PDB file of C-alpha atoms in Angstrom:
ATOM      1  CA  GLN A   1      -6.889 -13.118  13.124  1.00 48.00           C
ATOM      2  CA  SER A   2      -9.420 -15.995  13.690  1.00 59.00           C
ATOM      3  CA  ALA A   3     -13.118 -15.557  12.788  1.00 80.00           C
ATOM      4  CA  LEU A   4     -13.956 -17.635  15.747  1.00 91.00           C
ATOM      5  CA  SER A   5     -13.026 -16.053  19.054  1.00 93.00           C
ATOM      6  CA  GLN A   6     -12.138 -18.021  22.197  1.00 95.00           C
ATOM      7  CA  PRO A   7     -10.754 -16.932  25.609  1.00 97.00           C
ATOM      8  CA  ARG A   8      -6.984 -17.400  25.606  1.00 97.00           C
ATOM      9  CA  SER A   9      -7.154 -19.436  28.736  1.00 97.00           C
ATOM     10  CA  VAL A  10      -9.591 -20.914  31.463  1.00 98.00           C
ATOM     11  CA  SER A  11      -8.997 -22.809  34.629  1.00 97.00           C
ATOM     12  CA  GLY A  12     -10.794 -24.798  37.211  1.00 96.00           C
ATOM     13  CA  SER A  13     -10.175 -27.296  40.066  1.00 97.00           C
ATOM     14  CA  PRO A  14     -10.496 -31.117  39.867  1.00 97.00           C
ATOM     15  CA  GLY A  15     -14.246 -32.045  39.953  1.00 97.00           C
ATOM     16  CA  GLN A  16     -15.412 -28.463  38.938  1.00 97.00           C
ATOM     17  CA  SER A  17     -17.149 -27.566  35.691  1.00 97.00           C
ATOM     18  CA  VAL A  18     -15.539 -25.234  33.020  1.00 98.00           C
ATOM     19  CA  THR A  19     -17.198 -23.664  29.969  1.00 98.00           C
ATOM     20  CA  ILE A  20     -15.224 -22.479  26.952  1.00 98.00           C
ATOM     21  CA  SER A  21     -16.869 -20.239  24.577  1.00 96.00           C
ATOM     22  CA  CYS A  22     -16.675 -19.826  20.865  1.00 94.00           C
ATOM     23  CA  THR A  23     -18.046 -16.822  19.056  1.00 92.00           C
ATOM     24  CA  GLY A  24     -18.639 -16.760  15.453  1.00 85.00           C
ATOM     25  CA  PRO A  25     -19.649 -14.184  12.877  1.00 73.00           C
ATOM     26  CA  SER A  26     -22.494 -11.900  13.917  1.00 63.00           C
ATOM     27  CA  SER A  27     -24.269 -12.594  10.457  1.00 57.00           C
ATOM     28  CA  ASP A  28     -24.607 -16.248  10.154  1.00 51.00           C
ATOM     29  CA  GLY A  29     -23.802 -17.277   6.636  1.00 47.00           C
ATOM     30  CA  GLY A  30     -25.494 -20.641   7.223  1.00 47.00           C
ATOM     31  CA  GLY A  31     -22.218 -22.606   7.939  1.00 52.00           C
ATOM     32  CA  TYR A  32     -21.956 -21.751  11.826  1.00 67.00           C
ATOM     33  CA  ASN A  33     -23.883 -24.894  12.517  1.00 73.00           C
ATOM     34  CA  TYR A  34     -21.032 -27.091  11.622  1.00 89.00           C
ATOM     35  CA  VAL A  35     -19.245 -26.731  14.891  1.00 93.00           C
ATOM     36  CA  SER A  36     -16.726 -29.217  16.392  1.00 96.00           C
ATOM     37  CA  TRP A  37     -14.383 -29.079  19.237  1.00 98.00           C
ATOM     38  CA  TYR A  38     -10.736 -30.509  19.418  1.00 98.00           C
ATOM     39  CA  GLN A  39      -8.516 -31.370  22.241  1.00 98.00           C
ATOM     40  CA  GLN A  40      -4.757 -31.011  22.031  1.00 98.00           C
ATOM     41  CA  HIS A  41      -2.282 -32.138  24.606  1.00 98.00           C
ATOM     42  CA  PRO A  42       1.291 -30.694  24.247  1.00 96.00           C
ATOM     43  CA  GLY A  43       3.252 -32.339  21.581  1.00 95.00           C
ATOM     44  CA  LYS A  44       0.231 -34.318  20.326  1.00 97.00           C
ATOM     45  CA  ALA A  45      -1.990 -34.326  17.408  1.00 97.00           C
ATOM     46  CA  PRO A  46      -5.507 -32.801  17.992  1.00 98.00           C
ATOM     47  CA  LYS A  47      -8.501 -35.154  18.872  1.00 98.00           C
ATOM     48  CA  LEU A  48     -12.156 -34.621  18.028  1.00 98.00           C
ATOM     49  CA  ILE A  49     -14.324 -34.446  21.086  1.00 98.00           C
ATOM     50  CA  ILE A  50     -17.357 -32.824  19.807  1.00 97.00           C
ATOM     51  CA  PHE A  51     -19.026 -32.602  16.518  1.00 96.00           C
ATOM     52  CA  ASN A  52     -22.357 -31.283  14.977  1.00 94.00           C
ATOM     53  CA  VAL A  53     -22.391 -28.835  17.949  1.00 94.00           C
ATOM     54  CA  SER A  54     -23.083 -31.283  20.582  1.00 95.00           C
ATOM     55  CA  GLU A  55     -22.372 -34.758  19.420  1.00 96.00           C
ATOM     56  CA  ARG A  56     -19.747 -37.048  21.097  1.00 98.00           C
ATOM     57  CA  PRO A  57     -17.702 -39.516  19.098  1.00 96.00           C
ATOM     58  CA  SER A  58     -17.592 -42.837  20.707  1.00 96.00           C
ATOM     59  CA  GLY A  59     -15.019 -43.054  23.514  1.00 96.00           C
ATOM     60  CA  VAL A  60     -15.295 -39.454  24.459  1.00 97.00           C
ATOM     61  CA  PRO A  61     -16.443 -39.285  28.066  1.00 96.00           C
ATOM     62  CA  ASP A  62     -19.950 -37.758  28.651  1.00 96.00           C
ATOM     63  CA  ARG A  63     -18.240 -35.084  30.960  1.00 97.00           C
ATOM     64  CA  PHE A  64     -17.753 -33.394  27.521  1.00 98.00           C
ATOM     65  CA  SER A  65     -20.710 -31.565  26.176  1.00 97.00           C
ATOM     66  CA  GLY A  66     -21.432 -28.986  23.389  1.00 96.00           C
ATOM     67  CA  SER A  67     -24.029 -26.442  22.818  1.00 94.00           C
ATOM     68  CA  LYS A  68     -24.823 -23.404  20.811  1.00 92.00           C
ATOM     69  CA  SER A  69     -26.906 -20.218  21.188  1.00 89.00           C
ATOM     70  CA  ALA A  70     -27.041 -17.708  18.308  1.00 86.00           C
ATOM     71  CA  ASN A  71     -23.648 -17.212  17.249  1.00 87.00           C
ATOM     72  CA  THR A  72     -21.823 -18.627  20.345  1.00 92.00           C
ATOM     73  CA  ALA A  73     -20.991 -22.235  20.769  1.00 93.00           C
ATOM     74  CA  SER A  74     -19.690 -23.462  23.945  1.00 96.00           C
ATOM     75  CA  LEU A  75     -17.802 -26.658  25.235  1.00 97.00           C
ATOM     76  CA  THR A  76     -18.471 -27.602  28.795  1.00 98.00           C
ATOM     77  CA  ILE A  77     -16.184 -30.009  30.841  1.00 98.00           C
ATOM     78  CA  SER A  78     -17.785 -31.204  33.961  1.00 97.00           C
ATOM     79  CA  GLY A  79     -16.022 -33.157  36.800  1.00 97.00           C
ATOM     80  CA  LEU A  80     -12.588 -31.854  35.810  1.00 97.00           C
ATOM     81  CA  GLN A  81      -9.779 -34.186  35.901  1.00 97.00           C
ATOM     82  CA  THR A  82      -6.151 -33.561  35.622  1.00 96.00           C
ATOM     83  CA  GLU A  83      -5.786 -35.171  32.222  1.00 97.00           C
ATOM     84  CA  ASP A  84      -8.251 -32.585  30.896  1.00 97.00           C
ATOM     85  CA  GLU A  85      -5.481 -29.934  30.983  1.00 98.00           C
ATOM     86  CA  ALA A  86      -5.003 -29.233  27.274  1.00 98.00           C
ATOM     87  CA  ASP A  87      -5.625 -26.767  24.633  1.00 98.00           C
ATOM     88  CA  TYR A  88      -9.112 -26.680  23.131  1.00 98.00           C
ATOM     89  CA  TYR A  89     -10.035 -25.378  19.558  1.00 98.00           C
ATOM     90  CA  CYS A  90     -13.519 -24.817  18.214  1.00 96.00           C
ATOM     91  CA  CYS A  91     -13.990 -25.221  14.439  1.00 95.00           C
ATOM     92  CA  SER A  92     -16.597 -24.464  11.970  1.00 93.00           C
ATOM     93  CA  TYR A  93     -17.340 -24.782   8.113  1.00 90.00           C
ATOM     94  CA  ALA A  94     -16.995 -21.281   6.950  1.00 84.00           C
ATOM     95  CA  GLY A  95     -18.896 -21.532   3.510  1.00 83.00           C
ATOM     96  CA  SER A  96     -16.661 -19.991   0.621  1.00 78.00           C
ATOM     97  CA  ASN A  97     -13.849 -19.714   3.303  1.00 77.00           C
ATOM     98  CA  GLY A  98     -13.765 -23.330   3.842  1.00 85.00           C
ATOM     99  CA  VAL A  99     -12.944 -24.215   7.417  1.00 90.00           C
ATOM    100  CA  VAL A 100     -11.906 -21.915  10.286  1.00 93.00           C
ATOM    101  CA  PHE A 101     -10.528 -22.693  13.630  1.00 95.00           C
ATOM    102  CA  GLY A 102     -10.854 -20.562  16.666  1.00 94.00           C
ATOM    103  CA  GLY A 103      -7.356 -19.276  18.321  1.00 95.00           C
ATOM    104  CA  GLY A 104      -7.671 -21.866  20.950  1.00 97.00           C
ATOM    105  CA  THR A 105      -8.076 -21.903  24.875  1.00 98.00           C
ATOM    106  CA  LYS A 106      -5.643 -23.347  27.252  1.00 98.00           C
ATOM    107  CA  LEU A 107      -7.392 -25.060  30.146  1.00 98.00           C
ATOM    108  CA  THR A 108      -5.460 -25.320  33.432  1.00 97.00           C
ATOM    109  CA  VAL A 109      -6.606 -27.774  36.092  1.00 97.00           C
ATOM    110  CA  LEU A 110      -5.452 -26.347  39.348  1.00 90.00           C
TER     111      LEU A 110
ATOM    112  CA  GLN B   1      -4.948 -50.227  12.176  1.00 95.00           C
ATOM    113  CA  VAL B   2      -6.485 -46.996  11.214  1.00 97.00           C
ATOM    114  CA  GLN B   3      -3.816 -44.454  10.756  1.00 97.00           C
ATOM    115  CA  LEU B   4      -2.327 -41.620   8.860  1.00 98.00           C
ATOM    116  CA  VAL B   5       1.538 -41.167   8.500  1.00 98.00           C
ATOM    117  CA  GLU B   6       2.841 -38.005   7.008  1.00 98.00           C
ATOM    118  CA  SER B   7       6.273 -37.683   5.432  1.00 98.00           C
ATOM    119  CA  GLY B   8       8.155 -35.321   3.459  1.00 97.00           C
ATOM    120  CA  GLY B   9       8.751 -32.453   6.011  1.00 97.00           C
ATOM    121  CA  GLY B  10      12.189 -30.796   6.540  1.00 97.00           C
ATOM    122  CA  VAL B  11      14.248 -27.658   6.234  1.00 97.00           C
ATOM    123  CA  VAL B  12      13.742 -25.605   3.031  1.00 97.00           C
ATOM    124  CA  GLN B  13      15.075 -22.399   1.685  1.00 97.00           C
ATOM    125  CA  PRO B  14      12.573 -19.455   1.171  1.00 97.00           C
ATOM    126  CA  GLY B  15      11.101 -19.631  -2.354  1.00 97.00           C
ATOM    127  CA  ARG B  16      11.787 -23.201  -2.922  1.00 97.00           C
ATOM    128  CA  SER B  17       9.213 -26.074  -3.014  1.00 98.00           C
ATOM    129  CA  LEU B  18       8.365 -29.047  -0.988  1.00 98.00           C
ATOM    130  CA  ARG B  19       5.856 -31.851  -1.379  1.00 98.00           C
ATOM    131  CA  LEU B  20       4.344 -33.574   1.607  1.00 98.00           C
ATOM    132  CA  SER B  21       2.726 -37.126   1.622  1.00 98.00           C
ATOM    133  CA  CYS B  22       0.242 -38.678   3.767  1.00 98.00           C
ATOM    134  CA  ALA B  23      -0.138 -42.465   3.692  1.00 98.00           C
ATOM    135  CA  ALA B  24      -3.372 -43.816   4.907  1.00 98.00           C
ATOM    136  CA  SER B  25      -4.159 -47.271   6.347  1.00 98.00           C
ATOM    137  CA  GLY B  26      -6.817 -49.461   7.908  1.00 97.00           C
ATOM    138  CA  PHE B  27      -9.803 -47.756   6.363  1.00 97.00           C
ATOM    139  CA  THR B  28     -11.355 -47.311   2.915  1.00 97.00           C
ATOM    140  CA  PHE B  29      -9.335 -44.208   1.823  1.00 97.00           C
ATOM    141  CA  ASN B  30     -11.279 -43.685  -1.541  1.00 96.00           C
ATOM    142  CA  SER B  31     -14.394 -42.902   0.613  1.00 97.00           C
ATOM    143  CA  TYR B  32     -13.326 -39.937   2.677  1.00 97.00           C
ATOM    144  CA  ALA B  33     -12.488 -36.321   2.152  1.00 97.00           C
ATOM    145  CA  MET B  34      -8.943 -35.481   3.273  1.00 98.00           C
ATOM    146  CA  TYR B  35      -7.428 -32.355   4.780  1.00 98.00           C
ATOM    147  CA  TRP B  36      -4.108 -30.729   5.543  1.00 98.00           C
ATOM    148  CA  VAL B  37      -4.182 -28.599   8.701  1.00 98.00           C
ATOM    149  CA  ARG B  38      -1.057 -26.697  10.013  1.00 98.00           C
ATOM    150  CA  GLN B  39       0.246 -25.309  13.407  1.00 98.00           C
ATOM    151  CA  ALA B  40       3.020 -22.687  13.612  1.00 98.00           C
ATOM    152  CA  PRO B  41       5.301 -23.186  16.650  1.00 97.00           C
ATOM    153  CA  GLY B  42       3.368 -21.935  19.707  1.00 96.00           C
ATOM    154  CA  LYS B  43       0.420 -21.052  17.689  1.00 96.00           C
ATOM    155  CA  GLY B  44      -3.148 -22.294  16.965  1.00 97.00           C
ATOM    156  CA  LEU B  45      -4.445 -24.633  14.403  1.00 97.00           C
ATOM    157  CA  GLU B  46      -5.019 -23.244  10.788  1.00 97.00           C
ATOM    158  CA  TRP B  47      -6.817 -25.150   7.907  1.00 96.00           C
ATOM    159  CA  VAL B  48      -4.959 -25.424   4.819  1.00 97.00           C
ATOM    160  CA  ALA B  49      -6.846 -27.502   2.275  1.00 97.00           C
ATOM    161  CA  VAL B  50      -9.387 -30.251   1.655  1.00 96.00           C
ATOM    162  CA  ILE B  51      -9.800 -32.538  -1.093  1.00 96.00           C
ATOM    163  CA  SER B  52     -13.123 -34.593  -1.831  1.00 96.00           C
ATOM    164  CA  TYR B  53     -12.941 -38.470  -1.528  1.00 97.00           C
ATOM    165  CA  ASP B  54     -12.723 -38.774  -5.413  1.00 96.00           C
ATOM    166  CA  GLY B  55     -10.301 -35.874  -5.865  1.00 95.00           C
ATOM    167  CA  SER B  56     -12.994 -33.893  -7.887  1.00 95.00           C
ATOM    168  CA  ASN B  57     -12.968 -30.795  -5.580  1.00 94.00           C
ATOM    169  CA  GLU B  58     -10.381 -28.876  -3.717  1.00 95.00           C
ATOM    170  CA  PHE B  59     -10.660 -25.998  -1.358  1.00 94.00           C
ATOM    171  CA  TYR B  60      -7.890 -23.768  -0.069  1.00 96.00           C
ATOM    172  CA  ALA B  61      -7.298 -21.101   2.676  1.00 95.00           C
ATOM    173  CA  ASP B  62      -6.722 -17.716   1.313  1.00 93.00           C
ATOM    174  CA  SER B  63      -3.237 -17.816   2.858  1.00 94.00           C
ATOM    175  CA  VAL B  64      -1.974 -20.701   0.629  1.00 96.00           C
ATOM    176  CA  LYS B  65      -4.362 -20.252  -2.481  1.00 96.00           C
ATOM    177  CA  GLY B  66      -2.319 -20.362  -5.759  1.00 96.00           C
ATOM    178  CA  ARG B  67       0.873 -21.647  -4.026  1.00 97.00           C
ATOM    179  CA  PHE B  68      -0.335 -24.820  -2.458  1.00 98.00           C
ATOM    180  CA  THR B  69      -1.960 -27.754  -4.179  1.00 98.00           C
ATOM    181  CA  ILE B  70      -3.624 -30.716  -2.484  1.00 98.00           C
ATOM    182  CA  SER B  71      -4.089 -33.935  -4.531  1.00 98.00           C
ATOM    183  CA  ARG B  72      -4.665 -37.645  -3.818  1.00 98.00           C
ATOM    184  CA  ASP B  73      -3.902 -41.078  -5.442  1.00 98.00           C
ATOM    185  CA  ASN B  74      -6.565 -43.494  -4.277  1.00 97.00           C
ATOM    186  CA  SER B  75      -4.707 -46.360  -5.781  1.00 97.00           C
ATOM    187  CA  LYS B  76      -1.928 -45.626  -3.314  1.00 98.00           C
ATOM    188  CA  ASN B  77      -4.006 -44.567  -0.442  1.00 98.00           C
ATOM    189  CA  THR B  78      -1.918 -41.327  -0.282  1.00 98.00           C
ATOM    190  CA  VAL B  79      -2.791 -37.621  -0.147  1.00 98.00           C
ATOM    191  CA  TYR B  80      -0.157 -34.892  -1.101  1.00 98.00           C
ATOM    192  CA  LEU B  81       0.316 -31.246  -0.400  1.00 98.00           C
ATOM    193  CA  GLN B  82       2.572 -29.412  -2.973  1.00 98.00           C
ATOM    194  CA  MET B  83       3.928 -26.244  -1.592  1.00 98.00           C
ATOM    195  CA  ASN B  84       5.571 -23.781  -3.790  1.00 98.00           C
ATOM    196  CA  SER B  85       7.164 -20.348  -3.180  1.00 97.00           C
ATOM    197  CA  LEU B  86       7.544 -21.083   0.393  1.00 97.00           C
ATOM    198  CA  SER B  87       8.023 -18.159   2.922  1.00 97.00           C
ATOM    199  CA  ALA B  88       8.909 -18.271   6.622  1.00 97.00           C
ATOM    200  CA  GLU B  89       5.328 -17.872   7.389  1.00 96.00           C
ATOM    201  CA  ALA B  90       4.818 -21.491   6.173  1.00 98.00           C
ATOM    202  CA  THR B  91       6.912 -22.762   9.072  1.00 98.00           C
ATOM    203  CA  ALA B  92       4.557 -25.311  11.084  1.00 98.00           C
ATOM    204  CA  MET B  93       3.741 -28.759  11.896  1.00 98.00           C
ATOM    205  CA  TYR B  94       1.561 -30.038   8.871  1.00 98.00           C
ATOM    206  CA  TYR B  95      -1.225 -32.443  10.002  1.00 98.00           C
ATOM    207  CA  CYS B  96      -2.957 -34.787   7.403  1.00 98.00           C
ATOM    208  CA  ALA B  97      -6.462 -35.513   8.695  1.00 98.00           C
ATOM    209  CA  ARG B  98      -9.626 -37.235   7.595  1.00 98.00           C
ATOM    210  CA  ASP B  99     -13.307 -36.037   7.288  1.00 97.00           C
ATOM    211  CA  GLN B 100     -15.792 -37.858   9.273  1.00 96.00           C
ATOM    212  CA  GLY B 101     -18.133 -38.156   6.407  1.00 93.00           C
ATOM    213  CA  TRP B 102     -18.434 -41.390   4.176  1.00 92.00           C
ATOM    214  CA  LEU B 103     -18.677 -40.183   0.530  1.00 92.00           C
ATOM    215  CA  GLN B 104     -19.548 -36.698   1.646  1.00 91.00           C
ATOM    216  CA  VAL B 105     -17.845 -33.905   3.450  1.00 91.00           C
ATOM    217  CA  ARG B 106     -19.180 -33.151   6.967  1.00 92.00           C
ATOM    218  CA  TRP B 107     -16.449 -30.663   7.856  1.00 94.00           C
ATOM    219  CA  TYR B 108     -15.519 -32.662  10.905  1.00 96.00           C
ATOM    220  CA  ILE B 109     -12.030 -34.038  11.369  1.00 97.00           C
ATOM    221  CA  ASP B 110     -12.112 -37.531  13.038  1.00 96.00           C
ATOM    222  CA  LEU B 111      -8.810 -38.853  12.210  1.00 98.00           C
ATOM    223  CA  TRP B 112      -5.343 -36.951  12.573  1.00 98.00           C
ATOM    224  CA  GLY B 113      -1.823 -38.052  11.855  1.00 98.00           C
ATOM    225  CA  ARG B 114       1.093 -37.194  13.942  1.00 97.00           C
ATOM    226  CA  GLY B 115       2.406 -34.370  11.584  1.00 98.00           C
ATOM    227  CA  THR B 116       5.463 -33.477   9.713  1.00 98.00           C
ATOM    228  CA  LEU B 117       7.543 -30.451  10.673  1.00 98.00           C
ATOM    229  CA  VAL B 118       8.264 -27.860   7.750  1.00 98.00           C
ATOM    230  CA  THR B 119      10.881 -25.309   8.512  1.00 98.00           C
ATOM    231  CA  VAL B 120      11.384 -22.523   5.872  1.00 98.00           C
ATOM    232  CA  ALA B 121      14.904 -20.819   6.586  1.00 96.00           C
ATOM    233  CA  SER B 122      17.857 -19.760   4.857  1.00 92.00           C
TER     234      SER B 122
END
């Protein structure tokens, strides 16, 4: 059981926006600020799309944005495109427990 | 080009050992912490271990602590994962990955290999 809780699936139509939530521990041990998000297409390695809660690596479209409020981080994808259909994982440093991933969210672009 | 290439996966019997290797190229390997992350078939990502850029510090997931060992040889630009006492639960794709931070751990993984598949079965 993951310490980071994500919805199992979300969906949206091309051009729409979707938000994927990632809920961490209720008592913040100080590590839940190191939040990142990864995109994984079937049969492929994951790809970093958001780090440090809201920063984008170079080359990642600005349609992808991240935020955090209290113990819930969020990934928002605006202007959905068919190629955005993938699995998305949140991740955080968890102190003495090292690194923890969320269970993953499957995004379907209808 | 900047890349990580894993090797050493395969089919192994329960209780046996296996060593995975990951060859890095295209960047200053000895300046970055390195990870192993695994993904069981049809399941999500699971962090396994991380080693600091100079090999002086290692951290492990509770699920592998005491059975898996991460190490690195900076002269060969290679990171390893020694896996002992394997059980079926270790069946997964194992990814080698690089931390984003230079000479420090930032806990963000900015480079991934393609993975090597480990199957534990009799």
